Amino acid sequence: RLCSLFDAGEHCDIHFQAGTGLSAASIGAHRIVLRRNPALGLEQSPSVQVNFPDVPAEALRRVLRAHYMEADGEEACHPEPRAALLQVQKEISSEDWAKLEATFGDVSNWAPLKAAVKTSHFTDVTLELGVLKVPAH
C-alpha cells in the first residue's frame, strides 16, 4: 500500500532532484517513511534538499521506493529493499552507485518500516474525537 502511495506521488513532503536538462526530475517522497534510514538525518533536520545532477532519475526513484518496501514481520534483514537496491546497483555505473550510497547508506542500518511510521514526528493533522486528540500523518 505504501509503495502505491509513493508511485502516485501523493502527499509528498520532501523532494529529491535528479538529472539535468531534459532528463531532470523532482521525485517526491514522505519523510515519515524515509526516517527509517538514519543516514538521511531526518530526525535532526526535518527538511532535506538533496540533488543528484549526475545520477539517472529512475535509479534515484528506485532507491527511494525501496524505503517503502517491507513485508509484515520483518525486523532486521530487510530482504525486499535489499533486493531492490542490489538490482539498481547492477544497472547503473559504480560512480552513480557510490553517490547514492554515500547519501542513503547501507540498508542493514535501516529501522523496520513499522517502527519508522509509528511516531508523532512529521504529523500534519490532528484527529479530534470529542476530548481525545490524536496526531496523524
N, CA, C and O atoms as CSV, one atom per row, in Angstrom:
chain,resi,resn,atom,element,x,y,z
A,1,ARG,N,N,0.814,-1.193,0.000
A,1,ARG,CA,C,0.000,0.000,0.000
A,1,ARG,C,C,0.863,1.265,0.000
A,1,ARG,O,O,0.562,2.220,-0.715
A,2,LEU,N,N,1.925,1.273,0.793
A,2,LEU,CA,C,2.797,2.445,0.818
A,2,LEU,C,C,3.507,2.647,-0.518
A,2,LEU,O,O,3.691,3.782,-0.958
A,3,CYS,N,N,3.905,1.556,-1.164
A,3,CYS,CA,C,4.572,1.684,-2.469
A,3,CYS,C,C,3.656,2.355,-3.479
A,3,CYS,O,O,4.112,3.160,-4.290
A,4,SER,N,N,2.364,2.033,-3.438
A,4,SER,CA,C,1.445,2.654,-4.393
A,4,SER,C,C,1.280,4.149,-4.106
A,4,SER,O,O,1.079,4.937,-5.030
A,5,LEU,N,N,1.364,4.540,-2.841
A,5,LEU,CA,C,1.317,5.956,-2.486
A,5,LEU,C,C,2.553,6.684,-3.042
A,5,LEU,O,O,2.443,7.783,-3.585
A,6,PHE,N,N,3.715,6.060,-2.899
A,6,PHE,CA,C,4.940,6.631,-3.461
A,6,PHE,C,C,4.837,6.715,-4.983
A,6,PHE,O,O,5.159,7.744,-5.577
A,7,ASP,N,N,4.386,5.628,-5.610
A,7,ASP,CA,C,4.288,5.595,-7.076
A,7,ASP,C,C,3.367,6.686,-7.605
A,7,ASP,O,O,3.619,7.258,-8.665
A,8,ALA,N,N,2.306,6.972,-6.869
A,8,ALA,CA,C,1.353,8.001,-7.290
A,8,ALA,C,C,1.869,9.410,-6.998
A,8,ALA,O,O,1.343,10.386,-7.534
A,9,GLY,N,N,2.895,9.520,-6.152
A,9,GLY,CA,C,3.437,10.831,-5.809
A,9,GLY,C,C,2.478,11.668,-4.982
A,9,GLY,O,O,2.508,12.897,-5.041
A,10,GLU,N,N,1.633,11.007,-4.216
A,10,GLU,CA,C,0.619,11.724,-3.434
A,10,GLU,C,C,1.129,12.130,-2.060
A,10,GLU,O,O,1.822,11.364,-1.391
A,11,HIS,N,N,0.787,13.315,-1.658
A,11,HIS,CA,C,1.039,13.835,-0.311
A,11,HIS,C,C,2.519,13.821,0.073
A,11,HIS,O,O,2.843,13.625,1.244
A,12,CYS,N,N,3.404,14.021,-0.870
A,12,CYS,CA,C,4.843,14.040,-0.601
A,12,CYS,C,C,5.221,15.314,0.148
A,12,CYS,O,O,4.670,16.385,-0.109
A,13,ASP,N,N,6.161,15.188,1.073
A,13,ASP,CA,C,6.588,16.361,1.827
A,13,ASP,C,C,8.103,16.588,1.754
A,13,ASP,O,O,8.655,17.404,2.493
A,14,ILE,N,N,8.756,15.860,0.860
A,14,ILE,CA,C,10.178,16.062,0.618
A,14,ILE,C,C,10.433,15.691,-0.844
A,14,ILE,O,O,9.827,14.759,-1.372
A,15,HIS,N,N,11.341,16.436,-1.493
A,15,HIS,CA,C,11.630,16.181,-2.903
A,15,HIS,C,C,13.128,16.056,-3.137
A,15,HIS,O,O,13.932,16.760,-2.525
A,16,PHE,N,N,13.480,15.149,-4.031
A,16,PHE,CA,C,14.858,14.902,-4.421
A,16,PHE,C,C,14.986,15.233,-5.905
A,16,PHE,O,O,14.127,14.869,-6.708
A,17,GLN,N,N,16.048,15.914,-6.253
A,17,GLN,CA,C,16.291,16.313,-7.641
A,17,GLN,C,C,17.318,15.374,-8.262
A,17,GLN,O,O,18.335,15.053,-7.646
A,18,ALA,N,N,17.041,14.936,-9.492
A,18,ALA,CA,C,17.983,14.073,-10.209
A,18,ALA,C,C,18.083,14.526,-11.653
A,18,ALA,O,O,17.148,15.103,-12.207
A,19,GLY,N,N,19.226,14.255,-12.247
A,19,GLY,CA,C,19.430,14.569,-13.650
A,19,GLY,C,C,19.575,16.061,-13.903
A,19,GLY,O,O,19.456,16.886,-12.997
A,20,THR,N,N,19.837,16.379,-15.165
A,20,THR,CA,C,19.946,17.769,-15.586
A,20,THR,C,C,19.269,17.935,-16.939
A,20,THR,O,O,19.040,16.958,-17.652
A,21,GLY,N,N,18.957,19.161,-17.282
A,21,GLY,CA,C,18.353,19.454,-18.577
A,21,GLY,C,C,17.045,18.720,-18.785
A,21,GLY,O,O,16.179,18.715,-17.909
A,22,LEU,N,N,16.902,18.101,-19.945
A,22,LEU,CA,C,15.664,17.392,-20.275
A,22,LEU,C,C,15.450,16.145,-19.429
A,22,LEU,O,O,14.321,15.677,-19.283
A,23,SER,N,N,16.536,15.603,-18.870
A,23,SER,CA,C,16.398,14.404,-18.041
A,23,SER,C,C,16.194,14.731,-16.565
A,23,SER,O,O,16.122,13.823,-15.737
A,24,ALA,N,N,16.100,16.020,-16.222
A,24,ALA,CA,C,15.918,16.421,-14.824
A,24,ALA,C,C,14.540,15.998,-14.319
A,24,ALA,O,O,13.552,16.030,-15.052
A,25,ALA,N,N,14.501,15.604,-13.054
A,25,ALA,CA,C,13.239,15.196,-12.437
A,25,ALA,C,C,13.263,15.519,-10.956
A,25,ALA,O,O,14.310,15.473,-10.310
A,26,SER,N,N,12.098,15.844,-10.430
A,26,SER,CA,C,11.907,16.020,-8.998
A,26,SER,C,C,11.089,14.824,-8.525
A,26,SER,O,O,9.993,14.573,-9.025
A,27,ILE,N,N,11.630,14.093,-7.562
A,27,ILE,CA,C,10.978,12.873,-7.084
A,27,ILE,C,C,10.516,13.101,-5.658
A,27,ILE,O,O,11.325,13.343,-4.762
A,28,GLY,N,N,9.220,13.023,-5.457
A,28,GLY,CA,C,8.647,13.246,-4.135
A,28,GLY,C,C,8.659,11.988,-3.292
A,28,GLY,O,O,8.593,10.869,-3.802
A,29,ALA,N,N,8.745,12.198,-1.991
A,29,ALA,CA,C,8.723,11.090,-1.033
A,29,ALA,C,C,8.086,11.589,0.268
A,29,ALA,O,O,7.612,12.722,0.345
A,30,HIS,N,N,8.083,10.740,1.268
A,30,HIS,CA,C,7.441,11.040,2.542
A,30,HIS,C,C,8.462,10.898,3.672
A,30,HIS,O,O,9.032,9.825,3.872
A,31,ARG,N,N,8.684,11.975,4.398
A,31,ARG,CA,C,9.667,11.953,5.484
A,31,ARG,C,C,9.359,10.885,6.515
A,31,ARG,O,O,10.275,10.300,7.093
A,32,ILE,N,N,8.087,10.623,6.751
A,32,ILE,CA,C,7.703,9.634,7.759
A,32,ILE,C,C,8.243,8.245,7.407
A,32,ILE,O,O,8.593,7.472,8.299
A,33,VAL,N,N,8.311,7.929,6.125
A,33,VAL,CA,C,8.855,6.645,5.673
A,33,VAL,C,C,10.378,6.697,5.623
A,33,VAL,O,O,11.050,5.766,6.067
A,34,LEU,N,N,10.918,7.783,5.082
A,34,LEU,CA,C,12.373,7.895,4.929
A,34,LEU,C,C,13.100,7.988,6.261
A,34,LEU,O,O,14.308,7.764,6.321
A,35,ARG,N,N,12.382,8.316,7.331
A,35,ARG,CA,C,13.056,8.426,8.625
A,35,ARG,C,C,13.590,7.082,9.104
A,35,ARG,O,O,14.363,7.031,10.060
A,36,ARG,N,N,13.189,5.996,8.453
A,36,ARG,CA,C,13.735,4.682,8.807
A,36,ARG,C,C,15.220,4.594,8.494
A,36,ARG,O,O,15.924,3.730,9.017
A,37,ASN,N,N,15.691,5.496,7.636
A,37,ASN,CA,C,17.082,5.488,7.202
A,37,ASN,C,C,17.865,6.550,7.974
A,37,ASN,O,O,17.741,7.739,7.679
A,38,PRO,N,N,18.668,6.138,8.958
A,38,PRO,CA,C,19.386,7.117,9.777
A,38,PRO,C,C,20.406,7.937,8.982
A,38,PRO,O,O,20.774,9.031,9.410
A,39,ALA,N,N,20.865,7.436,7.845
A,39,ALA,CA,C,21.851,8.175,7.047
A,39,ALA,C,C,21.294,9.489,6.515
A,39,ALA,O,O,22.058,10.409,6.221
A,40,LEU,N,N,19.971,9.590,6.387
A,40,LEU,CA,C,19.354,10.811,5.878
A,40,LEU,C,C,19.236,11.905,6.930
A,40,LEU,O,O,19.044,13.071,6.588
A,41,GLY,N,N,19.347,11.544,8.209
A,41,GLY,CA,C,19.326,12.537,9.280
A,41,GLY,C,C,18.013,13.275,9.441
A,41,GLY,O,O,18.007,14.428,9.872
A,42,LEU,N,N,16.911,12.644,9.110
A,42,LEU,CA,C,15.621,13.331,9.187
A,42,LEU,C,C,15.142,13.564,10.624
A,42,LEU,O,O,14.248,14.380,10.849
A,43,GLU,N,N,15.713,12.871,11.576
A,43,GLU,CA,C,15.342,13.110,12.978
A,43,GLU,C,C,15.862,14.468,13.445
A,43,GLU,O,O,15.198,15.161,14.216
A,44,GLN,N,N,17.057,14.846,12.975
A,44,GLN,CA,C,17.665,16.106,13.397
A,44,GLN,C,C,17.226,17.267,12.505
A,44,GLN,O,O,16.990,18.372,12.996
A,45,SER,N,N,17.119,17.029,11.232
A,45,SER,CA,C,16.796,18.081,10.278
A,45,SER,C,C,15.525,17.714,9.531
A,45,SER,O,O,15.560,16.867,8.637
A,46,PRO,N,N,14.410,18.329,9.876
A,46,PRO,CA,C,13.146,17.931,9.256
A,46,PRO,C,C,13.049,18.273,7.779
A,46,PRO,O,O,12.147,17.785,7.098
A,47,SER,N,N,13.938,19.085,7.272
A,47,SER,CA,C,13.873,19.483,5.874
A,47,SER,C,C,15.207,19.186,5.203
A,47,SER,O,O,16.251,19.688,5.620
A,48,VAL,N,N,15.162,18.373,4.169
A,48,VAL,CA,C,16.373,17.995,3.472
A,48,VAL,C,C,16.169,18.244,1.984
A,48,VAL,O,O,15.134,17.879,1.427
A,49,GLN,N,N,17.135,18.853,1.352
A,49,GLN,CA,C,17.100,19.024,-0.102
A,49,GLN,C,C,18.357,18.360,-0.636
A,49,GLN,O,O,19.469,18.815,-0.368
A,50,VAL,N,N,18.186,17.306,-1.375
A,50,VAL,CA,C,19.319,16.576,-1.907
A,50,VAL,C,C,19.243,16.586,-3.426
A,50,VAL,O,O,18.202,16.281,-4.008
A,51,ASN,N,N,20.342,16.936,-4.057
A,51,ASN,CA,C,20.410,16.973,-5.514
A,51,ASN,C,C,21.401,15.932,-6.015
A,51,ASN,O,O,22.489,15.772,-5.464
A,52,PHE,N,N,21.008,15.232,-7.061
A,52,PHE,CA,C,21.855,14.252,-7.722
A,52,PHE,C,C,21.893,14.583,-9.210
A,52,PHE,O,O,21.281,13.867,-10.003
A,53,PRO,N,N,22.588,15.639,-9.612
A,53,PRO,CA,C,22.538,16.073,-11.009
A,53,PRO,C,C,23.089,15.045,-11.995
A,53,PRO,O,O,22.677,15.024,-13.155
A,54,ASP,N,N,24.007,14.199,-11.554
A,54,ASP,CA,C,24.628,13.242,-12.468
A,54,ASP,C,C,24.068,11.831,-12.362
A,54,ASP,O,O,24.541,10.928,-13.054
A,55,VAL,N,N,23.087,11.630,-11.522
A,55,VAL,CA,C,22.522,10.294,-11.316
A,55,VAL,C,C,21.218,10.179,-12.105
A,55,VAL,O,O,20.403,11.101,-12.085
A,56,PRO,N,N,21.013,9.062,-12.797
A,56,PRO,CA,C,19.754,8.887,-13.535
A,56,PRO,C,C,18.546,8.965,-12.589
A,56,PRO,O,O,18.538,8.351,-11.522
A,57,ALA,N,N,17.538,9.723,-12.998
A,57,ALA,CA,C,16.350,9.917,-12.160
A,57,ALA,C,C,15.688,8.593,-11.805
A,57,ALA,O,O,15.225,8.418,-10.678
A,58,GLU,N,N,15.637,7.658,-12.748
A,58,GLU,CA,C,14.987,6.368,-12.480
A,58,GLU,C,C,15.721,5.588,-11.392
A,58,GLU,O,O,15.083,4.912,-10.586
A,59,ALA,N,N,17.037,5.671,-11.356
A,59,ALA,CA,C,17.806,4.996,-10.304
A,59,ALA,C,C,17.491,5.601,-8.940
A,59,ALA,O,O,17.285,4.873,-7.968
A,60,LEU,N,N,17.454,6.920,-8.866
A,60,LEU,CA,C,17.114,7.580,-7.610
A,60,LEU,C,C,15.693,7.228,-7.181
A,60,LEU,O,O,15.448,6.964,-6.004
A,61,ARG,N,N,14.760,7.221,-8.122
A,61,ARG,CA,C,13.376,6.871,-7.798
A,61,ARG,C,C,13.295,5.453,-7.221
A,61,ARG,O,O,12.543,5.211,-6.277
A,62,ARG,N,N,14.050,4.535,-7.775
A,62,ARG,CA,C,14.016,3.154,-7.286
A,62,ARG,C,C,14.660,3.015,-5.905
A,62,ARG,O,O,14.212,2.209,-5.089
A,63,VAL,N,N,15.704,3.795,-5.644
A,63,VAL,CA,C,16.312,3.779,-4.307
A,63,VAL,C,C,15.328,4.336,-3.282
A,63,VAL,O,O,15.168,3.767,-2.202
A,64,LEU,N,N,14.674,5.436,-3.614
A,64,LEU,CA,C,13.676,5.998,-2.696
A,64,LEU,C,C,12.531,5.010,-2.484
A,64,LEU,O,O,12.073,4.830,-1.356
A,65,ARG,N,N,12.064,4.367,-3.557
A,65,ARG,CA,C,10.954,3.417,-3.462
A,65,ARG,C,C,11.305,2.230,-2.552
A,65,ARG,O,O,10.430,1.687,-1.878
A,66,ALA,N,N,12.564,1.834,-2.533
A,66,ALA,CA,C,12.991,0.718,-1.682
A,66,ALA,C,C,12.702,0.997,-0.206
A,66,ALA,O,O,12.496,0.065,0.571
A,67,HIS,N,N,12.686,2.265,0.179
A,67,HIS,CA,C,12.383,2.618,1.569
A,67,HIS,C,C,10.942,2.238,1.952
A,67,HIS,O,O,10.641,2.086,3.136
A,68,TYR,N,N,10.079,2.089,0.988
A,68,TYR,CA,C,8.665,1.791,1.218
A,68,TYR,C,C,8.396,0.294,1.261
A,68,TYR,O,O,7.261,-0.116,1.502
A,69,MET,N,N,9.398,-0.520,1.037
A,69,MET,CA,C,9.232,-1.974,0.955
A,69,MET,C,C,9.545,-2.651,2.276
A,69,MET,O,O,10.569,-2.383,2.905
A,70,GLU,N,N,8.669,-3.506,2.672
A,70,GLU,CA,C,8.936,-4.403,3.790
A,70,GLU,C,C,7.685,-5.205,4.055
A,70,GLU,O,O,6.595,-4.649,4.186
A,71,ALA,N,N,7.842,-6.492,4.133
A,71,ALA,CA,C,6.714,-7.357,4.458
A,71,ALA,C,C,6.504,-7.353,5.968
A,71,ALA,O,O,7.436,-7.108,6.734
A,72,ASP,N,N,5.276,-7.625,6.384
A,72,ASP,CA,C,4.982,-7.686,7.819
A,72,ASP,C,C,5.879,-8.705,8.502
A,72,ASP,O,O,6.155,-9.775,7.959
A,73,GLY,N,N,6.325,-8.361,9.686
A,73,GLY,CA,C,7.096,-9.282,10.499
A,73,GLY,C,C,8.594,-9.207,10.276
A,73,GLY,O,O,9.350,-9.776,11.063
A,74,GLU,N,N,9.056,-8.527,9.231
A,74,GLU,CA,C,10.496,-8.424,9.012
A,74,GLU,C,C,11.082,-7.455,10.030
A,74,GLU,O,O,10.506,-6.405,10.314
A,75,GLU,N,N,12.201,-7.817,10.557
A,75,GLU,CA,C,12.803,-6.945,11.557
A,75,GLU,C,C,14.113,-6.348,11.085
A,75,GLU,O,O,14.176,-5.149,10.812
A,76,ALA,N,N,15.156,-7.150,10.982
A,76,ALA,CA,C,16.469,-6.557,10.731
A,76,ALA,C,C,17.040,-6.807,9.343
A,76,ALA,O,O,17.899,-6.043,8.904
A,77,CYS,N,N,16.604,-7.838,8.636
A,77,CYS,CA,C,17.320,-8.193,7.407
A,77,CYS,C,C,16.819,-7.462,6.168
A,77,CYS,O,O,17.569,-7.358,5.197
A,78,HIS,N,N,15.605,-6.959,6.152
A,78,HIS,CA,C,15.057,-6.161,5.050
A,78,HIS,C,C,15.303,-6.789,3.674
A,78,HIS,O,O,15.926,-6.147,2.829
A,79,PRO,N,N,14.839,-8.021,3.416
A,79,PRO,CA,C,15.145,-8.663,2.133
A,79,PRO,C,C,14.546,-7.954,0.915
A,79,PRO,O,O,15.203,-7.894,-0.125
A,80,GLU,N,N,13.337,-7.418,1.002
A,80,GLU,CA,C,12.747,-6.741,-0.157
A,80,GLU,C,C,13.529,-5.485,-0.545
A,80,GLU,O,O,13.921,-5.358,-1.705
A,81,PRO,N,N,13.771,-4.553,0.380
A,81,PRO,CA,C,14.549,-3.372,-0.003
A,81,PRO,C,C,15.962,-3.732,-0.457
A,81,PRO,O,O,16.487,-3.129,-1.393
A,82,ARG,N,N,16.573,-4.704,0.200
A,82,ARG,CA,C,17.939,-5.097,-0.153
A,82,ARG,C,C,17.980,-5.617,-1.597
A,82,ARG,O,O,18.879,-5.260,-2.358
A,83,ALA,N,N,17.020,-6.450,-1.970
A,83,ALA,CA,C,16.976,-6.983,-3.336
A,83,ALA,C,C,16.754,-5.861,-4.355
A,83,ALA,O,O,17.371,-5.856,-5.420
A,84,ALA,N,N,15.887,-4.926,-4.030
A,84,ALA,CA,C,15.616,-3.801,-4.935
A,84,ALA,C,C,16.867,-2.948,-5.133
A,84,ALA,O,O,17.161,-2.519,-6.248
A,85,LEU,N,N,17.596,-2.707,-4.057
A,85,LEU,CA,C,18.807,-1.892,-4.141
A,85,LEU,C,C,19.923,-2.618,-4.900
A,85,LEU,O,O,20.669,-1.996,-5.656
A,86,LEU,N,N,20.034,-3.927,-4.697
A,86,LEU,CA,C,21.037,-4.691,-5.439
A,86,LEU,C,C,20.759,-4.641,-6.941
A,86,LEU,O,O,21.690,-4.581,-7.743
A,87,GLN,N,N,19.491,-4.665,-7.318
A,87,GLN,CA,C,19.130,-4.588,-8.728
A,87,GLN,C,C,19.529,-3.221,-9.310
A,87,GLN,O,O,20.058,-3.147,-10.419
A,88,VAL,N,N,19.274,-2.148,-8.561
A,88,VAL,CA,C,19.680,-0.815,-9.013
A,88,VAL,C,C,21.198,-0.763,-9.174
A,88,VAL,O,O,21.712,-0.256,-10.171
A,89,GLN,N,N,21.901,-1.291,-8.188
A,89,GLN,CA,C,23.366,-1.262,-8.216
A,89,GLN,C,C,23.907,-1.971,-9.462
A,89,GLN,O,O,24.894,-1.524,-10.047
A,90,LYS,N,N,23.276,-3.060,-9.868
A,90,LYS,CA,C,23.709,-3.798,-11.061
A,90,LYS,C,C,23.492,-3.008,-12.343
A,90,LYS,O,O,24.216,-3.199,-13.320
A,91,GLU,N,N,22.506,-2.125,-12.349
A,91,GLU,CA,C,22.082,-1.473,-13.584
A,91,GLU,C,C,22.685,-0.087,-13.817
A,91,GLU,O,O,22.504,0.485,-14.892
A,92,ILE,N,N,23.398,0.461,-12.830
A,92,ILE,CA,C,23.981,1.794,-13.016
A,92,ILE,C,C,25.492,1.725,-12.840
A,92,ILE,O,O,26.030,0.714,-12.389
A,93,SER,N,N,26.158,2.795,-13.195
A,93,SER,CA,C,27.623,2.814,-13.073
A,93,SER,C,C,28.043,2.797,-11.602
A,93,SER,O,O,27.281,3.176,-10.712
A,94,SER,N,N,29.263,2.353,-11.379
A,94,SER,CA,C,29.767,2.318,-9.998
A,94,SER,C,C,29.888,3.729,-9.428
A,94,SER,O,O,29.749,3.920,-8.220
A,95,GLU,N,N,30.146,4.722,-10.287
A,95,GLU,CA,C,30.232,6.111,-9.821
A,95,GLU,C,C,28.866,6.608,-9.341
A,95,GLU,O,O,28.763,7.242,-8.291
A,96,ASP,N,N,27.816,6.313,-10.124
A,96,ASP,CA,C,26.466,6.721,-9.724
A,96,ASP,C,C,26.047,6.005,-8.444
A,96,ASP,O,O,25.444,6.611,-7.558
A,97,TRP,N,N,26.367,4.715,-8.349
A,97,TRP,CA,C,26.004,3.960,-7.144
A,97,TRP,C,C,26.730,4.542,-5.925
A,97,TRP,O,O,26.140,4.647,-4.849
A,98,ALA,N,N,27.986,4.914,-6.081
A,98,ALA,CA,C,28.750,5.481,-4.964
A,98,ALA,C,C,28.109,6.771,-4.465
A,98,ALA,O,O,28.073,7.018,-3.260
A,99,LYS,N,N,27.603,7.595,-5.383
A,99,LYS,CA,C,26.929,8.836,-4.982
A,99,LYS,C,C,25.659,8.541,-4.192
A,99,LYS,O,O,25.390,9.174,-3.171
A,100,LEU,N,N,24.888,7.582,-4.671
A,100,LEU,CA,C,23.650,7.222,-3.968
A,100,LEU,C,C,23.962,6.599,-2.610
A,100,LEU,O,O,23.334,6.941,-1.608
A,101,GLU,N,N,24.918,5.698,-2.579
A,101,GLU,CA,C,25.273,5.013,-1.336
A,101,GLU,C,C,25.833,5.982,-0.295
A,101,GLU,O,O,25.615,5.800,0.903
A,102,ALA,N,N,26.548,7.006,-0.747
A,102,ALA,CA,C,27.095,7.996,0.181
A,102,ALA,C,C,25.985,8.743,0.912
A,102,ALA,O,O,26.161,9.142,2.063
A,103,THR,N,N,24.845,8.935,0.254
A,103,THR,CA,C,23.716,9.635,0.871
A,103,THR,C,C,22.809,8.692,1.641
A,103,THR,O,O,22.404,8.997,2.763
A,104,PHE,N,N,22.487,7.549,1.049
A,104,PHE,CA,C,21.476,6.662,1.632
A,104,PHE,C,C,22.051,5.585,2.542
A,104,PHE,O,O,21.289,4.934,3.257
A,105,GLY,N,N,23.345,5.376,2.545
A,105,GLY,CA,C,23.968,4.409,3.438
A,105,GLY,C,C,23.596,2.981,3.107
A,105,GLY,O,O,23.119,2.683,2.012
A,106,ASP,N,N,23.820,2.102,4.072
A,106,ASP,CA,C,23.590,0.668,3.920
A,106,ASP,C,C,22.214,0.296,4.467
A,106,ASP,O,O,21.826,0.734,5.550
A,107,VAL,N,N,21.495,-0.504,3.717
A,107,VAL,CA,C,20.140,-0.910,4.109
A,107,VAL,C,C,20.130,-1.648,5.449
A,107,VAL,O,O,19.112,-1.646,6.141
A,108,SER,N,N,21.236,-2.272,5.822
A,108,SER,CA,C,21.264,-3.016,7.091
A,108,SER,C,C,21.113,-2.085,8.292
A,108,SER,O,O,20.803,-2.546,9.391
A,109,ASN,N,N,21.326,-0.787,8.098
A,109,ASN,CA,C,21.166,0.180,9.191
A,109,ASN,C,C,19.755,0.752,9.283
A,109,ASN,O,O,19.451,1.484,10.224
A,110,TRP,N,N,18.896,0.434,8.328
A,110,TRP,CA,C,17.540,0.976,8.328
A,110,TRP,C,C,16.713,0.355,9.450
A,110,TRP,O,O,16.873,-0.819,9.783
A,111,ALA,N,N,15.841,1.154,10.015
A,111,ALA,CA,C,14.891,0.649,11.015
A,111,ALA,C,C,13.772,-0.096,10.289
A,111,ALA,O,O,13.537,0.147,9.105
A,112,PRO,N,N,13.084,-0.995,10.981
A,112,PRO,CA,C,11.912,-1.622,10.366
A,112,PRO,C,C,10.898,-0.546,9.972
A,112,PRO,O,O,10.741,0.453,10.674
A,113,LEU,N,N,10.228,-0.752,8.875
A,113,LEU,CA,C,9.271,0.229,8.372
A,113,LEU,C,C,8.184,0.539,9.394
A,113,LEU,O,O,7.800,1.696,9.568
A,114,LYS,N,N,7.694,-0.488,10.065
A,114,LYS,CA,C,6.645,-0.293,11.074
A,114,LYS,C,C,7.096,0.673,12.164
A,114,LYS,O,O,6.325,1.528,12.602
A,115,ALA,N,N,8.332,0.536,12.595
A,115,ALA,CA,C,8.867,1.418,13.644
A,115,ALA,C,C,9.003,2.849,13.134
A,115,ALA,O,O,8.794,3.802,13.885
A,116,ALA,N,N,9.351,2.997,11.868
A,116,ALA,CA,C,9.546,4.338,11.309
A,116,ALA,C,C,8.249,5.126,11.261
A,116,ALA,O,O,8.231,6.316,11.574
A,117,VAL,N,N,7.174,4.475,10.874
A,117,VAL,CA,C,5.911,5.206,10.720
A,117,VAL,C,C,5.126,5.314,12.023
A,117,VAL,O,O,4.147,6.056,12.096
A,118,LYS,N,N,5.542,4.591,13.036
A,118,LYS,CA,C,4.863,4.656,14.333
A,118,LYS,C,C,5.535,5.736,15.184
A,118,LYS,O,O,6.347,5.445,16.063
A,119,THR,N,N,5.175,6.987,14.899
A,119,THR,CA,C,5.822,8.119,15.555
A,119,THR,C,C,4.909,9.339,15.496
A,119,THR,O,O,3.966,9.386,14.707
A,120,SER,N,N,5.196,10.299,16.320
A,120,SER,CA,C,4.464,11.563,16.232
A,120,SER,C,C,5.258,12.578,15.408
A,120,SER,O,O,4.800,13.703,15.208
A,121,HIS,N,N,6.455,12.189,14.923
A,121,HIS,CA,C,7.234,13.065,14.045
A,121,HIS,C,C,6.464,13.325,12.757
A,121,HIS,O,O,5.787,12.437,12.239
A,122,PHE,N,N,6.568,14.519,12.258
A,122,PHE,CA,C,6.014,14.893,10.960
A,122,PHE,C,C,4.501,14.770,10.878
A,122,PHE,O,O,3.962,14.568,9.790
A,123,THR,N,N,3.810,14.885,11.992
A,123,THR,CA,C,2.352,14.862,11.927
A,123,THR,C,C,1.876,16.134,11.234
A,123,THR,O,O,2.443,17.211,11.415
A,124,ASP,N,N,0.832,15.984,10.443
A,124,ASP,CA,C,0.330,17.155,9.734
A,124,ASP,C,C,-1.167,17.377,9.932
A,124,ASP,O,O,-1.738,18.326,9.395
A,125,VAL,N,N,-1.792,16.500,10.700
A,125,VAL,CA,C,-3.201,16.689,11.051
A,125,VAL,C,C,-3.418,16.193,12.477
A,125,VAL,O,O,-2.634,15.398,12.995
A,126,THR,N,N,-4.476,16.666,13.095
A,126,THR,CA,C,-4.883,16.163,14.405
A,126,THR,C,C,-6.335,15.731,14.308
A,126,THR,O,O,-7.216,16.529,13.985
A,127,LEU,N,N,-6.569,14.468,14.590
A,127,LEU,CA,C,-7.938,13.956,14.606
A,127,LEU,C,C,-8.527,14.249,15.979
A,127,LEU,O,O,-7.939,13.891,17.000
A,128,GLU,N,N,-9.666,14.887,16.004
A,128,GLU,CA,C,-10.318,15.202,17.265
A,128,GLU,C,C,-11.560,14.351,17.410
A,128,GLU,O,O,-12.495,14.439,16.613
A,129,LEU,N,N,-11.553,13.523,18.447
A,129,LEU,CA,C,-12.675,12.646,18.753
A,129,LEU,C,C,-13.185,13.020,20.137
A,129,LEU,O,O,-12.775,12.435,21.139
A,130,GLY,N,N,-14.069,13.983,20.183
A,130,GLY,CA,C,-14.517,14.511,21.467
A,130,GLY,C,C,-13.368,15.233,22.129
A,130,GLY,O,O,-12.824,16.188,21.574
A,131,VAL,N,N,-12.992,14.778,23.328
A,131,VAL,CA,C,-11.850,15.385,24.038
A,131,VAL,C,C,-10.524,14.750,23.646
A,131,VAL,O,O,-9.461,15.274,23.981
A,132,LEU,N,N,-10.576,13.648,22.952
A,132,LEU,CA,C,-9.375,12.951,22.514
A,132,LEU,C,C,-8.799,13.571,21.248
A,132,LEU,O,O,-9.507,13.727,20.253
A,133,LYS,N,N,-7.525,13.921,21.282
A,133,LYS,CA,C,-6.841,14.481,20.103
A,133,LYS,C,C,-5.699,13.556,19.717
A,133,LYS,O,O,-4.820,13.266,20.529
A,134,VAL,N,N,-5.717,13.095,18.472
A,134,VAL,CA,C,-4.738,12.133,18.006
A,134,VAL,C,C,-3.947,12.728,16.846
A,134,VAL,O,O,-4.517,12.990,15.787
A,135,PRO,N,N,-2.616,12.951,17.030
A,135,PRO,CA,C,-1.812,13.429,15.901
A,135,PRO,C,C,-1.701,12.324,14.848
A,135,PRO,O,O,-1.584,11.146,15.185
A,136,ALA,N,N,-1.741,12.712,13.579
A,136,ALA,CA,C,-1.699,11.717,12.499
A,136,ALA,C,C,-0.912,12.260,11.315
A,136,ALA,O,O,-0.467,13.407,11.297
A,137,HIS,N,N,-0.762,11.387,10.332
A,137,HIS,CA,C,0.007,11.716,9.123
A,137,HIS,C,C,-0.909,11.753,7.930
A,137,HIS,O,O,-0.459,12.012,6.814
